[in-house]
Every structure is written in structure tokens, then in C-alpha cells.
PDB file of N, CA and C in Angstrom:
ATOM      1  N   MET A 109      -9.500  10.310  -3.059  1.00  0.00           N
ATOM      2  CA  MET A 109      -8.446   8.627  -2.712  1.00  0.00           C
ATOM      3  C   MET A 109      -9.329   8.377  -1.071  1.00  0.00           C
ATOM      4  N   ALA A 110      -9.377   7.988  -1.001  1.00  0.00           N
ATOM      5  CA  ALA A 110     -10.096   6.557   0.380  1.00  0.00           C
ATOM      6  C   ALA A 110      -8.907   6.305   1.318  1.00  0.00           C
ATOM      7  N   ALA A 111      -8.567   7.318   1.993  1.00  0.00           N
ATOM      8  CA  ALA A 111      -7.418   6.301   3.272  1.00  0.00           C
ATOM      9  C   ALA A 111      -7.961   5.504   3.814  1.00  0.00           C
ATOM     10  N   ILE A 112      -7.415   4.413   3.698  1.00  0.00           N
ATOM     11  CA  ILE A 112      -7.885   2.734   4.621  1.00  0.00           C
ATOM     12  C   ILE A 112      -6.437   3.037   5.285  1.00  0.00           C
ATOM     13  N   GLY A 113      -6.435   1.884   6.481  1.00  0.00           N
ATOM     14  CA  GLY A 113      -5.819   1.695   7.691  1.00  0.00           C
ATOM     15  C   GLY A 113      -5.933   0.900   8.415  1.00  0.00           C
ATOM     16  N   PRO A 114      -5.618   1.028   9.353  1.00  0.00           N
ATOM     17  CA  PRO A 114      -6.215   0.309  10.496  1.00  0.00           C
ATOM     18  C   PRO A 114      -7.627  -0.132  10.965  1.00  0.00           C
ATOM     19  N   LEU A 115      -8.460   0.972  10.114  1.00  0.00           N
ATOM     20  CA  LEU A 115      -9.907   0.924  10.441  1.00  0.00           C
ATOM     21  C   LEU A 115     -10.334  -0.323   9.665  1.00  0.00           C
ATOM     22  N   LEU A 116      -9.614  -0.697   8.419  1.00  0.00           N
ATOM     23  CA  LEU A 116     -10.225  -1.928   7.918  1.00  0.00           C
ATOM     24  C   LEU A 116     -10.924  -2.747   8.446  1.00  0.00           C
ATOM     25  N   PRO A 117     -12.063  -3.499   7.911  1.00  0.00           N
ATOM     26  CA  PRO A 117     -12.308  -3.726   6.733  1.00  0.00           C
ATOM     27  C   PRO A 117     -13.270  -2.443   6.504  1.00  0.00           C
ATOM     28  N   CYS A 118     -13.744  -2.171   5.688  1.00  0.00           N
ATOM     29  CA  CYS A 118     -14.351  -0.780   5.720  1.00  0.00           C
ATOM     30  C   CYS A 118     -16.098  -1.409   4.897  1.00  0.00           C
ATOM     31  N   ARG A 119     -15.969  -2.369   4.896  1.00  0.00           N
ATOM     32  CA  ARG A 119     -17.516  -3.034   4.327  1.00  0.00           C
ATOM     33  C   ARG A 119     -18.792  -2.186   4.909  1.00  0.00           C
ATOM     34  N   LYS A 120     -18.710  -1.884   6.352  1.00  0.00           N
ATOM     35  CA  LYS A 120     -20.074  -1.379   7.062  1.00  0.00           C
ATOM     36  C   LYS A 120     -20.419   0.513   5.905  1.00  0.00           C
ATOM     37  N   TYR A 121     -19.171   1.186   5.605  1.00  0.00           N
ATOM     38  CA  TYR A 121     -19.150   2.667   4.729  1.00  0.00           C
ATOM     39  C   TYR A 121     -19.840   1.853   3.311  1.00  0.00           C
ATOM     40  N   ARG A 122     -20.395   2.419   3.079  1.00  0.00           N
ATOM     41  CA  ARG A 122     -21.119   2.149   1.616  1.00  0.00           C
ATOM     42  C   ARG A 122     -20.151   3.919   1.041  1.00  0.00           C
ATOM     43  N   ILE A 123     -19.458   3.675   0.719  1.00  0.00           N
ATOM     44  CA  ILE A 123     -18.891   4.793  -0.091  1.00  0.00           C
ATOM     45  C   ILE A 123     -18.642   4.709  -1.424  1.00  0.00           C
ATOM     46  N   ASN A 124     -19.737   5.539  -2.262  1.00  0.00           N
ATOM     47  CA  ASN A 124     -20.035   5.177  -3.937  1.00  0.00           C
ATOM     48  C   ASN A 124     -19.571   6.294  -4.289  1.00  0.00           C
ATOM     49  N   TYR A 125     -18.636   7.401  -3.929  1.00  0.00           N
ATOM     50  CA  TYR A 125     -17.745   7.976  -5.086  1.00  0.00           C
ATOM     51  C   TYR A 125     -16.252   8.417  -5.037  1.00  0.00           C
ATOM     52  N   PHE A 126     -15.649   7.271  -4.340  1.00  0.00           N
ATOM     53  CA  PHE A 126     -14.100   7.531  -4.153  1.00  0.00           C
ATOM     54  C   PHE A 126     -13.597   6.243  -4.935  1.00  0.00           C
ATOM     55  N   ASN A 127     -12.662   6.118  -5.604  1.00  0.00           N
ATOM     56  CA  ASN A 127     -12.151   5.520  -7.466  1.00  0.00           C
ATOM     57  C   ASN A 127     -10.607   5.034  -6.815  1.00  0.00           C
ATOM     58  N   THR A 128     -10.414   5.495  -5.544  1.00  0.00           N
ATOM     59  CA  THR A 128      -8.946   5.147  -5.066  1.00  0.00           C
ATOM     60  C   THR A 128      -8.494   4.491  -3.647  1.00  0.00           C
ATOM     61  N   VAL A 129      -7.896   3.621  -3.256  1.00  0.00           N
ATOM     62  CA  VAL A 129      -7.674   3.083  -1.422  1.00  0.00           C
ATOM     63  C   VAL A 129      -6.186   3.542  -1.948  1.00  0.00           C
ATOM     64  N   ASN A 130      -5.518   4.488  -0.806  1.00  0.00           N
ATOM     65  CA  ASN A 130      -4.404   4.533  -0.262  1.00  0.00           C
ATOM     66  C   ASN A 130      -4.129   3.956   1.219  1.00  0.00           C
ATOM     67  N   VAL A 131      -2.850   3.052   1.215  1.00  0.00           N
ATOM     68  CA  VAL A 131      -2.720   2.776   2.770  1.00  0.00           C
ATOM     69  C   VAL A 131      -1.177   3.039   3.016  1.00  0.00           C
ATOM     70  N   HIS A 132      -0.977   3.667   3.922  1.00  0.00           N
ATOM     71  CA  HIS A 132       0.562   3.324   4.094  1.00  0.00           C
ATOM     72  C   HIS A 132       1.224   2.601   4.467  1.00  0.00           C
ATOM     73  N   ASN A 133       2.453   1.248   4.764  1.00  0.00           N
ATOM     74  CA  ASN A 133       2.959   0.607   4.339  1.00  0.00           C
ATOM     75  C   ASN A 133       4.539   0.830   5.288  1.00  0.00           C
ATOM     76  N   TYR A 134       4.589   0.303   6.506  1.00  0.00           N
ATOM     77  CA  TYR A 134       6.821   0.187   6.336  1.00  0.00           C
ATOM     78  C   TYR A 134       7.080  -0.448   6.720  1.00  0.00           C
ATOM     79  N   ASP A 135       6.147  -1.313   6.069  1.00  0.00           N
ATOM     80  CA  ASP A 135       6.971  -3.439   6.132  1.00  0.00           C
ATOM     81  C   ASP A 135       8.237  -3.356   5.147  1.00  0.00           C
ATOM     82  N   ALA A 136       9.351  -4.272   6.051  1.00  0.00           N
ATOM     83  CA  ALA A 136      10.528  -4.807   5.254  1.00  0.00           C
ATOM     84  C   ALA A 136       9.713  -5.233   3.512  1.00  0.00           C
ATOM     85  N   ASP A 137       8.902  -6.273   4.131  1.00  0.00           N
ATOM     86  CA  ASP A 137       8.072  -6.520   2.620  1.00  0.00           C
ATOM     87  C   ASP A 137       6.271  -5.902   2.732  1.00  0.00           C
ATOM     88  N   ILE A 138       6.329  -5.372   1.811  1.00  0.00           N
ATOM     89  CA  ILE A 138       4.859  -4.795   1.195  1.00  0.00           C
ATOM     90  C   ILE A 138       3.672  -5.356   1.689  1.00  0.00           C
ATOM     91  N   SER A 139       4.044  -6.604   0.524  1.00  0.00           N
ATOM     92  CA  SER A 139       3.256  -7.287  -0.471  1.00  0.00           C
ATOM     93  C   SER A 139       2.524  -8.299   0.729  1.00  0.00           C
ATOM     94  N   ASN A 140       2.842  -8.649   1.670  1.00  0.00           N
ATOM     95  CA  ASN A 140       1.898  -9.343   2.634  1.00  0.00           C
ATOM     96  C   ASN A 140       0.612  -7.659   2.953  1.00  0.00           C
ATOM     97  N   TYR A 141       0.668  -7.003   3.543  1.00  0.00           N
ATOM     98  CA  TYR A 141       0.107  -5.675   3.673  1.00  0.00           C
ATOM     99  C   TYR A 141      -1.286  -5.816   2.586  1.00  0.00           C
ATOM    100  N   THR A 142      -0.444  -6.017   1.944  1.00  0.00           N
ATOM    101  CA  THR A 142      -1.122  -5.128   0.408  1.00  0.00           C
ATOM    102  C   THR A 142      -2.221  -6.417  -0.472  1.00  0.00           C
ATOM    103  N   ARG A 143      -2.063  -7.519   0.206  1.00  0.00           N
ATOM    104  CA  ARG A 143      -2.601  -8.194  -0.302  1.00  0.00           C
ATOM    105  C   ARG A 143      -3.827  -8.854   1.238  1.00  0.00           C
ATOM    106  N   LYS A 144      -3.446  -8.280   2.123  1.00  0.00           N
ATOM    107  CA  LYS A 144      -4.557  -7.961   3.372  1.00  0.00           C
ATOM    108  C   LYS A 144      -5.716  -7.087   3.153  1.00  0.00           C
ATOM    109  N   ALA A 145      -5.214  -5.761   2.503  1.00  0.00           N
ATOM    110  CA  ALA A 145      -5.628  -4.784   1.998  1.00  0.00           C
ATOM    111  C   ALA A 145      -6.718  -4.784   0.961  1.00  0.00           C
ATOM    112  N   ARG A 146      -6.576  -5.768   0.180  1.00  0.00           N
ATOM    113  CA  ARG A 146      -6.625  -5.618  -1.313  1.00  0.00           C
ATOM    114  C   ARG A 146      -8.089  -6.648  -0.572  1.00  0.00           C
ATOM    115  N   GLY A 147      -7.620  -7.892   0.205  1.00  0.00           N
ATOM    116  CA  GLY A 147      -8.453  -8.883   0.611  1.00  0.00           C
ATOM    117  C   GLY A 147     -10.016  -7.874   1.130  1.00  0.00           C
ATOM    118  N   TRP A 148      -9.623  -7.009   2.300  1.00  0.00           N
ATOM    119  CA  TRP A 148     -10.701  -6.307   2.844  1.00  0.00           C
ATOM    120  C   TRP A 148     -11.294  -5.531   1.656  1.00  0.00           C
ATOM    121  N   MET A 149     -10.854  -5.187   0.465  1.00  0.00           N
ATOM    122  CA  MET A 149     -11.626  -4.502  -0.957  1.00  0.00           C
ATOM    123  C   MET A 149     -12.897  -5.211  -1.242  1.00  0.00           C
ATOM    124  N   ASN A 150     -12.058  -6.635  -1.464  1.00  0.00           N
ATOM    125  CA  ASN A 150     -13.283  -7.401  -1.856  1.00  0.00           C
ATOM    126  C   ASN A 150     -14.357  -7.279  -1.504  1.00  0.00           C
ATOM    127  N   GLY A 151     -15.836  -7.552  -2.203  1.00  0.00           N
ATOM    128  CA  GLY A 151     -16.696  -7.334  -1.232  1.00  0.00           C
ATOM    129  C   GLY A 151     -17.779  -5.435  -1.405  1.00  0.00           C
ATOM    130  N   THR A 152     -16.454  -4.809  -1.674  1.00  0.00           N
ATOM    131  CA  THR A 152     -16.534  -4.078  -1.264  1.00  0.00           C
ATOM    132  C   THR A 152     -16.621  -2.684  -2.677  1.00  0.00           C
ATOM    133  N   VAL A 153     -17.431  -1.762  -2.379  1.00  0.00           N
ATOM    134  CA  VAL A 153     -17.425  -0.804  -3.574  1.00  0.00           C
ATOM    135  C   VAL A 153     -16.362  -0.254  -4.377  1.00  0.00           C
ATOM    136  N   THR A 154     -15.298  -0.667  -3.069  1.00  0.00           N
ATOM    137  CA  THR A 154     -13.641  -0.778  -3.671  1.00  0.00           C
ATOM    138  C   THR A 154     -12.985  -1.339  -4.072  1.00  0.00           C
ATOM    139  N   VAL A 155     -13.898  -2.295  -4.719  1.00  0.00           N
ATOM    140  CA  VAL A 155     -13.180  -3.900  -5.174  1.00  0.00           C
ATOM    141  C   VAL A 155     -12.488  -3.315  -6.343  1.00  0.00           C
ATOM    142  N   ASN A 156     -13.033  -2.540  -6.506  1.00  0.00           N
ATOM    143  CA  ASN A 156     -12.257  -2.118  -8.904  1.00  0.00           C
ATOM    144  C   ASN A 156     -11.188  -0.484  -8.500  1.00  0.00           C
ATOM    145  N   SER A 157     -11.223  -0.152  -7.412  1.00  0.00           N
ATOM    146  CA  SER A 157     -10.514   0.672  -7.305  1.00  0.00           C
ATOM    147  C   SER A 157      -9.390   0.379  -7.660  1.00  0.00           C
ATOM    148  N   GLN A 158      -8.467   2.017  -7.732  1.00  0.00           N
ATOM    149  CA  GLN A 158      -6.969   2.190  -8.053  1.00  0.00           C
ATOM    150  C   GLN A 158      -6.690   1.790  -6.546  1.00  0.00           C
ATOM    151  N   PHE A 159      -4.941   1.204  -6.126  1.00  0.00           N
ATOM    152  CA  PHE A 159      -4.685   0.664  -4.845  1.00  0.00           C
ATOM    153  C   PHE A 159      -3.365   1.410  -5.354  1.00  0.00           C
ATOM    154  N   TRP A 160      -3.260   2.405  -3.764  1.00  0.00           N
ATOM    155  CA  TRP A 160      -1.774   3.347  -3.984  1.00  0.00           C
ATOM    156  C   TRP A 160      -1.501   2.933  -2.569  1.00  0.00           C
ATOM    157  N   VAL A 161      -0.207   2.818  -2.385  1.00  0.00           N
ATOM    158  CA  VAL A 161       0.776   3.129  -1.234  1.00  0.00           C
ATOM    159  C   VAL A 161       1.015   4.378  -0.806  1.00  0.00           C
ATOM    160  N   GLY A 162       0.693   5.175  -0.515  1.00  0.00           N
ATOM    161  CA  GLY A 162       0.759   6.245  -0.417  1.00  0.00           C
ATOM    162  C   GLY A 162       2.217   7.000   0.712  1.00  0.00           C
ATOM    163  N   GLU A 163       2.790   5.528   1.263  1.00  0.00           N
ATOM    164  CA  GLU A 163       3.774   6.097   2.070  1.00  0.00           C
ATOM    165  C   GLU A 163       4.335   4.587   1.935  1.00  0.00           C
ATOM    166  N   TRP A 164       5.773   4.531   1.736  1.00  0.00           N
ATOM    167  CA  TRP A 164       5.908   3.094   2.445  1.00  0.00           C
ATOM    168  C   TRP A 164       8.003   3.556   1.886  1.00  0.00           C
ATOM    169  N   GLY A 165       8.501   2.850   2.739  1.00  0.00           N
ATOM    170  CA  GLY A 165       9.618   3.076   3.162  1.00  0.00           C
ATOM    171  C   GLY A 165      10.214   2.375   4.313  1.00  0.00           C
ATOM    172  N   ILE A 166      11.444   2.744   4.857  1.00  0.00           N
ATOM    173  CA  ILE A 166      11.949   2.289   5.881  1.00  0.00           C
ATOM    174  C   ILE A 166      12.301   4.037   6.923  1.00  0.00           C
ATOM    175  N   TYR A 167      12.206   3.669   7.645  1.00  0.00           N
ATOM    176  CA  TYR A 167      12.151   4.975   8.662  1.00  0.00           C
ATOM    177  C   TYR A 167      13.209   4.905   9.897  1.00  0.00           C
ATOM    178  N   GLY A 168      14.674   5.511   9.452  1.00  0.00           N
ATOM    179  CA  GLY A 168      15.854   5.370  10.335  1.00  0.00           C
ATOM    180  C   GLY A 168      17.172   4.988   9.791  1.00  0.00           C
ATOM    181  N   ILE A 169      16.979   5.008   8.528  1.00  0.00           N
ATOM    182  CA  ILE A 169      17.241   4.316   7.619  1.00  0.00           C
ATOM    183  C   ILE A 169      18.241   4.818   6.427  1.00  0.00           C
ATOM    184  N   ARG A 170      20.027   5.154   6.064  1.00  0.00           N
ATOM    185  CA  ARG A 170      19.837   5.963   5.581  1.00  0.00           C
ATOM    186  C   ARG A 170      19.947   5.713   4.361  1.00  0.00           C
ATOM    187  N   TYR A 171      19.987   7.234   2.711  1.00  0.00           N
ATOM    188  CA  TYR A 171      19.415   6.584   1.666  1.00  0.00           C
ATOM    189  C   TYR A 171      20.371   6.011   0.927  1.00  0.00           C
ATOM    190  N   ASN A 172      21.767   5.642   1.820  1.00  0.00           N
ATOM    191  CA  ASN A 172      22.743   5.166   0.928  1.00  0.00           C
ATOM    192  C   ASN A 172      23.335   3.813   1.902  1.00  0.00           C
ATOM    193  N   ASP A 173      22.516   3.351   2.380  1.00  0.00           N
ATOM    194  CA  ASP A 173      22.730   1.591   2.428  1.00  0.00           C
ATOM    195  C   ASP A 173      22.221   0.962   1.859  1.00  0.00           C
ATOM    196  N   LEU A 174      22.970  -0.456   1.176  1.00  0.00           N
ATOM    197  CA  LEU A 174      22.377  -1.223   0.484  1.00  0.00           C
ATOM    198  C   LEU A 174      21.329  -2.331   1.042  1.00  0.00           C
ATOM    199  N   SER A 175      21.040  -2.304   2.097  1.00  0.00           N
ATOM    200  CA  SER A 175      19.649  -3.393   2.739  1.00  0.00           C
ATOM    201  C   SER A 175      19.064  -2.681   2.268  1.00  0.00           C
ATOM    202  N   LEU A 176      18.500  -0.815   2.309  1.00  0.00           N
ATOM    203  CA  LEU A 176      17.482  -0.289   2.316  1.00  0.00           C
ATOM    204  C   LEU A 176      17.195  -0.194   0.765  1.00  0.00           C
ATOM    205  N   ALA A 177      18.389  -0.243  -0.183  1.00  0.00           N
ATOM    206  CA  ALA A 177      18.438  -0.063  -1.525  1.00  0.00           C
ATOM    207  C   ALA A 177      17.277  -1.759  -2.062  1.00  0.00           C
ATOM    208  N   LEU A 178      17.950  -2.490  -1.845  1.00  0.00           N
ATOM    209  CA  LEU A 178      17.745  -4.137  -1.950  1.00  0.00           C
ATOM    210  C   LEU A 178      16.058  -4.241  -1.459  1.00  0.00           C
ATOM    211  N   SER A 179      15.897  -3.769  -0.893  1.00  0.00           N
ATOM    212  CA  SER A 179      14.284  -4.337  -0.100  1.00  0.00           C
ATOM    213  C   SER A 179      13.581  -2.842  -1.243  1.00  0.00           C
ATOM    214  N   LEU A 180      13.710  -1.822  -1.137  1.00  0.00           N
ATOM    215  CA  LEU A 180      12.986  -0.779  -2.002  1.00  0.00           C
ATOM    216  C   LEU A 180      12.824  -1.485  -3.369  1.00  0.00           C
ATOM    217  N   ILE A 181      14.133  -1.604  -3.713  1.00  0.00           N
ATOM    218  CA  ILE A 181      13.789  -2.236  -5.084  1.00  0.00           C
ATOM    219  C   ILE A 181      12.870  -3.675  -5.220  1.00  0.00           C
ATOM    220  N   LYS A 182      13.314  -4.629  -4.117  1.00  0.00           N
ATOM    221  CA  LYS A 182      12.673  -5.970  -3.836  1.00  0.00           C
ATOM    222  C   LYS A 182      10.716  -5.433  -3.827  1.00  0.00           C
ATOM    223  N   ASN A 183      10.445  -4.141  -3.114  1.00  0.00           N
ATOM    224  CA  ASN A 183       9.204  -4.077  -3.063  1.00  0.00           C
ATOM    225  C   ASN A 183       8.575  -3.593  -4.145  1.00  0.00           C
ATOM    226  N   LEU A 184      10.044  -2.485  -5.127  1.00  0.00           N
ATOM    227  CA  LEU A 184       9.020  -2.422  -6.274  1.00  0.00           C
ATOM    228  C   LEU A 184       8.662  -2.846  -7.262  1.00  0.00           C
ATOM    229  N   ILE A 185       9.469  -4.347  -6.936  1.00  0.00           N
ATOM    230  CA  ILE A 185       9.039  -5.385  -7.689  1.00  0.00           C
ATOM    231  C   ILE A 185       7.593  -6.114  -7.709  1.00  0.00           C
ATOM    232  N   ARG A 186       7.532  -6.182  -6.234  1.00  0.00           N
ATOM    233  CA  ARG A 186       6.552  -6.773  -5.995  1.00  0.00           C
ATOM    234  C   ARG A 186       5.118  -5.803  -6.616  1.00  0.00           C
ATOM    235  N   GLY A 187       5.212  -4.899  -5.933  1.00  0.00           N
ATOM    236  CA  GLY A 187       3.799  -3.488  -6.268  1.00  0.00           C
ATOM    237  C   GLY A 187       3.875  -3.894  -7.712  1.00  0.00           C
ATOM    238  N   SER A 188       4.747  -4.467  -8.775  1.00  0.00           N
ATOM    239  CA  SER A 188       4.610  -3.955 -10.121  1.00  0.00           C
ATOM    240  C   SER A 188       3.972  -5.305 -10.461  1.00  0.00           C
ATOM    241  N   GLN A 189       3.591  -5.870 -10.031  1.00  0.00           N
ATOM    242  CA  GLN A 189       3.488  -7.986 -10.368  1.00  0.00           C
ATOM    243  C   GLN A 189       1.780  -7.524 -10.302  1.00  0.00           C
ATOM    244  N   LEU A 190       0.699  -8.487 -11.230  1.00  0.00           N
ATOM    245  CA  LEU A 190      -0.305  -8.150 -11.561  1.00  0.00           C
ATOM    246  C   LEU A 190      -1.109  -9.207 -10.432  1.00  0.00           C
ATOM    247  N   GLY A 191      -2.692  -9.372  -9.797  1.00  0.00           N
ATOM    248  CA  GLY A 191      -2.887  -9.737  -8.908  1.00  0.00           C
ATOM    249  C   GLY A 191      -3.277  -8.687  -7.454  1.00  0.00           C
ATOM    250  N   ASP A 192      -3.373  -9.184  -6.579  1.00  0.00           N
ATOM    251  CA  ASP A 192      -3.221  -8.940  -5.307  1.00  0.00           C
ATOM    252  C   ASP A 192      -1.924  -7.920  -4.910  1.00  0.00           C
ATOM    253  N   ASN A 193      -0.890  -7.954  -5.537  1.00  0.00           N
ATOM    254  CA  ASN A 193       0.249  -7.433  -4.767  1.00  0.00           C
ATOM    255  C   ASN A 193      -0.079  -5.992  -5.892  1.00  0.00           C
ATOM    256  N   CYS A 194      -0.512  -5.414  -6.823  1.00  0.00           N
ATOM    257  CA  CYS A 194      -0.379  -4.511  -7.798  1.00  0.00           C
ATOM    258  C   CYS A 194      -1.014  -3.402  -7.363  1.00  0.00           C
ATOM    259  N   ILE A 195       0.103  -2.377  -7.295  1.00  0.00           N
ATOM    260  CA  ILE A 195       0.313  -1.006  -6.730  1.00  0.00           C
ATOM    261  C   ILE A 195      -0.215   0.003  -8.216  1.00  0.00           C
ATOM    262  N   TYR A 196      -0.917   0.588  -8.103  1.00  0.00           N
ATOM    263  CA  TYR A 196      -1.187   1.469  -9.019  1.00  0.00           C
ATOM    264  C   TYR A 196       0.527   2.190  -8.864  1.00  0.00           C
ATOM    265  N   GLY A 197       0.430   3.413  -7.875  1.00  0.00           N
ATOM    266  CA  GLY A 197       1.045   4.247  -7.548  1.00  0.00           C
ATOM    267  C   GLY A 197       1.156   4.649  -6.307  1.00  0.00           C
ATOM    268  N   SER A 198       2.779   4.882  -5.670  1.00  0.00           N
ATOM    269  CA  SER A 198       3.577   4.906  -4.285  1.00  0.00           C
ATOM    270  C   SER A 198       4.201   6.548  -4.265  1.00  0.00           C
ATOM    271  N   HIS A 199       4.002   6.734  -2.900  1.00  0.00           N
ATOM    272  CA  HIS A 199       5.079   7.586  -2.204  1.00  0.00           C
ATOM    273  C   HIS A 199       5.797   6.797  -1.760  1.00  0.00           C
ATOM    274  N   LEU A 200       7.120   7.036  -2.430  1.00  0.00           N
ATOM    275  CA  LEU A 200       8.602   6.501  -1.260  1.00  0.00           C
ATOM    276  C   LEU A 200       8.678   7.217  -0.266  1.00  0.00           C
ATOM    277  N   PHE A 201       8.714   7.163   0.872  1.00  0.00           N
ATOM    278  CA  PHE A 201       9.081   7.682   2.170  1.00  0.00           C
ATOM    279  C   PHE A 201      10.345   7.219   3.079  1.00  0.00           C
ATOM    280  N   CYS A 202      11.257   8.065   3.051  1.00  0.00           N
ATOM    281  CA  CYS A 202      12.643   7.037   3.517  1.00  0.00           C
ATOM    282  C   CYS A 202      12.887   8.506   4.202  1.00  0.00           C
ATOM    283  N   LEU A 203      13.236   8.365   5.805  1.00  0.00           N
ATOM    284  CA  LEU A 203      13.876   9.798   6.054  1.00  0.00           C
ATOM    285  C   LEU A 203      15.362   9.207   7.132  1.00  0.00           C
TER     286      LEU A 203
END
């Protein structure tokens, strides 16, 4: 699994053995950064790699908060769409 983050784009790195790209995204709407990261993947060896969000969620809001629950559901729907928002897997972070 190749972790990419603020150091993207990774075009200068010719990594031929990774089949997964993993990012962390704590935005309330994860689709903007997901599209941006997928854009960075275009034209690189990672263009067809699985895209994972290794950590996402909200820091500092309790699990029983309605706005958190709605935000998580919306992001699950966003990540399940085909195209630049598609996420193969994720790990929810909520503390």
C-alpha cells in the first residue's frame, strides 16, 4: 500500500510495485480531496490502483451526535459512487 498525502503529486516517483493508494481525509465532505488525489494519480503508475481512505471521520465529536452520523452516511454514499469519488475501502476514525 502506498501512502500519499500532502506530498502528492507523486509523478516523480516511479513506483512499480504498489497496487493501492491510501490517503487520510478528515474533511466533512471527503469527495473534494478524493477527486484531487485521483487527479494526481492520473498519468502515473498508480492510475489503476485501488484507492483507500485509511482514516476519515471527525475528530472531537461524540459518536452519538446527529450531525456526525449524517456526515458519515453522506461520505459513505459519496465514496460508493463510480468515477473520481470511488473508494475501494476505508477505516473510520472518530475520537
